[in-house]
């Protein structure tokens, strides 16, 4: 995979860019919110040190080319409102898993659709991916709607795949193929 450190993507309302140590407070605000973390694979953060450790881990992933995590900055006020990322790259199969989260105050305005539209285009073009997959809790209806609006196909259910703070949950797998994405674009990138 190519070096990820300099990845920056821009749309009408958003600037996607690597996280920085100075994002710790904004990131903590997003990922300490139980509403945001309701269907996450780990409990809400309770200490700023978790935000700092997360940023350090993501920056190490960028440098190693094992993960591409980008902060979602709203251009109107330069506020970091969430993150989106590729991880679990499988180079030979040219696939990766996508993840995303947004501050509750920013839900319902089409921001994640806008962010993931850019991330997906980047994945299928610059990164050369053939398949992007997502693993979500079947009860996470807003996440399912978001993926389906982006063209992801519902592919399967893995039972009792996660246990988070004692709560057992299933995984719904979604996939988007490069050829499906190209067809939906009418051959245009
Ligand atoms: C899932 C999540 C990322 C969705 O974020 P979002 O920005 O609301 O999602 P979208 O970009 O798809 O926005 C679509 C919503 O905005 C509305 N909207 C308003 N203006 C819009 C615009 N200009 N463009 C598109 N949609 C717009 C749509 O009608 C839609 O509403 P609906 O969900 O009630 O149908 C967000 O709810 C979240 O962070 N949840 C917690 C974390 C999480 O669960 N992450 C996924 C774990 S796998």
Short mmCIF file of N, CA and C and ligand atoms in Angstrom, two decimals, residues 13 35-36 39-40 100-102 106-114 135-136 140 142-143 145-146 149, ligand 1:
data_model
loop_
_atom_site.label_atom_id
_atom_site.label_comp_id
_atom_site.label_asym_id
_atom_site.label_seq_id
_atom_site.Cartn_x
_atom_site.Cartn_y
_atom_site.Cartn_z
N UNK A 13 -18.24 20.58 1.75
CA UNK A 13 -18.36 20.99 3.16
C UNK A 13 -17.30 20.39 4.08
N UNK A 35 -24.18 7.74 22.89
CA UNK A 35 -25.06 7.62 21.70
C UNK A 35 -24.23 7.25 20.47
N UNK A 36 -23.06 7.85 20.34
CA UNK A 36 -22.18 7.55 19.20
C UNK A 36 -21.66 6.11 19.32
N UNK A 39 -23.36 1.22 19.19
CA UNK A 39 -23.15 -0.03 18.43
C UNK A 39 -21.69 -0.20 18.03
N UNK A 40 -20.79 0.44 18.75
CA UNK A 40 -19.36 0.37 18.47
C UNK A 40 -18.80 -0.94 19.01
N UNK A 100 -16.32 4.31 10.57
CA UNK A 100 -16.68 5.73 10.58
C UNK A 100 -17.49 6.07 11.82
N UNK A 101 -17.37 7.30 12.26
CA UNK A 101 -18.16 7.79 13.39
C UNK A 101 -18.22 9.29 13.34
N UNK A 102 -19.36 9.83 13.76
CA UNK A 102 -19.61 11.27 13.66
C UNK A 102 -20.21 11.77 14.98
N UNK A 106 -23.79 16.33 14.61
CA UNK A 106 -23.62 16.47 13.15
C UNK A 106 -24.40 15.41 12.36
N UNK A 107 -25.14 14.54 13.06
CA UNK A 107 -25.90 13.50 12.35
C UNK A 107 -27.03 14.12 11.52
N UNK A 108 -27.47 13.38 10.51
CA UNK A 108 -28.68 13.75 9.76
C UNK A 108 -28.52 14.91 8.81
N UNK A 109 -27.27 15.25 8.46
CA UNK A 109 -27.05 16.36 7.53
C UNK A 109 -26.28 15.90 6.29
N UNK A 110 -26.13 14.59 6.17
CA UNK A 110 -25.44 14.06 4.99
C UNK A 110 -23.93 14.15 5.05
N UNK A 111 -23.38 14.43 6.23
CA UNK A 111 -21.92 14.59 6.31
C UNK A 111 -21.18 13.28 6.07
N UNK A 112 -21.70 12.17 6.65
CA UNK A 112 -20.95 10.92 6.47
C UNK A 112 -21.04 10.44 5.03
N UNK A 113 -22.17 10.66 4.41
CA UNK A 113 -22.28 10.30 2.99
C UNK A 113 -21.22 11.06 2.18
N UNK A 114 -21.08 12.33 2.50
CA UNK A 114 -20.11 13.17 1.78
C UNK A 114 -18.67 12.69 2.05
N UNK A 135 -18.57 -3.90 8.63
CA UNK A 135 -19.12 -4.83 9.62
C UNK A 135 -19.90 -3.98 10.62
N UNK A 136 -21.23 -4.07 10.58
CA UNK A 136 -22.03 -3.22 11.47
C UNK A 136 -22.99 -4.06 12.31
N UNK A 140 -28.04 -1.09 14.01
CA UNK A 140 -27.57 0.27 13.74
C UNK A 140 -28.16 0.74 12.40
N UNK A 142 -29.12 3.67 11.18
CA UNK A 142 -28.60 4.84 10.45
C UNK A 142 -27.32 4.48 9.71
N UNK A 143 -26.52 3.58 10.31
CA UNK A 143 -25.30 3.14 9.63
C UNK A 143 -25.67 2.28 8.41
N UNK A 145 -28.43 2.48 6.65
CA UNK A 145 -28.96 3.38 5.61
C UNK A 145 -27.82 4.10 4.90
N UNK A 146 -26.83 4.52 5.68
CA UNK A 146 -25.69 5.24 5.12
C UNK A 146 -24.96 4.35 4.10
N UNK A 149 -27.14 3.68 0.95
CA UNK A 149 -27.18 4.86 0.05
C UNK A 149 -25.89 4.99 -0.76
C1 LIG B 1 -24.00 6.18 11.14
C2 LIG B 1 -23.61 7.66 11.05
C3 LIG B 1 -22.16 7.77 10.65
C4 LIG B 1 -24.47 8.32 9.97
O1 LIG B 1 -24.04 9.69 9.81
P1 LIG B 1 -24.91 10.73 8.96
O2 LIG B 1 -24.03 11.85 8.57
O3 LIG B 1 -26.16 11.05 9.70
O4 LIG B 1 -25.26 9.84 7.69
P2 LIG B 1 -25.51 10.28 6.21
O5 LIG B 1 -24.43 11.12 5.68
O6 LIG B 1 -25.85 9.04 5.47
O7 LIG B 1 -26.74 11.25 6.39
C5 LIG B 1 -27.97 10.81 6.02
C6 LIG B 1 -29.05 11.52 6.78
O8 LIG B 1 -28.89 12.93 6.63
C7 LIG B 1 -30.05 13.47 5.95
N1 LIG B 1 -29.54 14.59 5.13
C8 LIG B 1 -29.74 15.90 5.41
N2 LIG B 1 -29.09 16.65 4.52
C9 LIG B 1 -28.47 15.81 3.65
C10 LIG B 1 -27.63 16.00 2.52
N3 LIG B 1 -27.29 17.23 2.09
N4 LIG B 1 -27.16 14.92 1.88
C11 LIG B 1 -27.49 13.68 2.28
N5 LIG B 1 -28.27 13.43 3.37
C12 LIG B 1 -28.75 14.49 4.06
C13 LIG B 1 -30.64 12.31 5.20
O9 LIG B 1 -32.01 12.50 4.97
C14 LIG B 1 -30.38 11.16 6.15
O10 LIG B 1 -31.33 11.08 7.17
P3 LIG B 1 -31.83 9.64 7.68
O11 LIG B 1 -30.63 8.89 8.18
O12 LIG B 1 -32.80 9.99 8.75
O13 LIG B 1 -32.43 8.94 6.51
C15 LIG B 1 -23.86 8.39 12.38
O14 LIG B 1 -25.18 8.20 12.77
C16 LIG B 1 -22.92 7.92 13.49
O15 LIG B 1 -21.79 8.39 13.61
N6 LIG B 1 -23.39 6.99 14.34
C17 LIG B 1 -22.62 6.52 15.48
C18 LIG B 1 -21.35 5.82 15.09
C19 LIG B 1 -21.64 4.60 14.29
O16 LIG B 1 -22.58 3.88 14.57
N7 LIG B 1 -20.79 4.36 13.29
C20 LIG B 1 -20.89 3.20 12.47
C21 LIG B 1 -20.32 2.04 13.17
S1 LIG B 1 -20.13 0.74 12.03
#
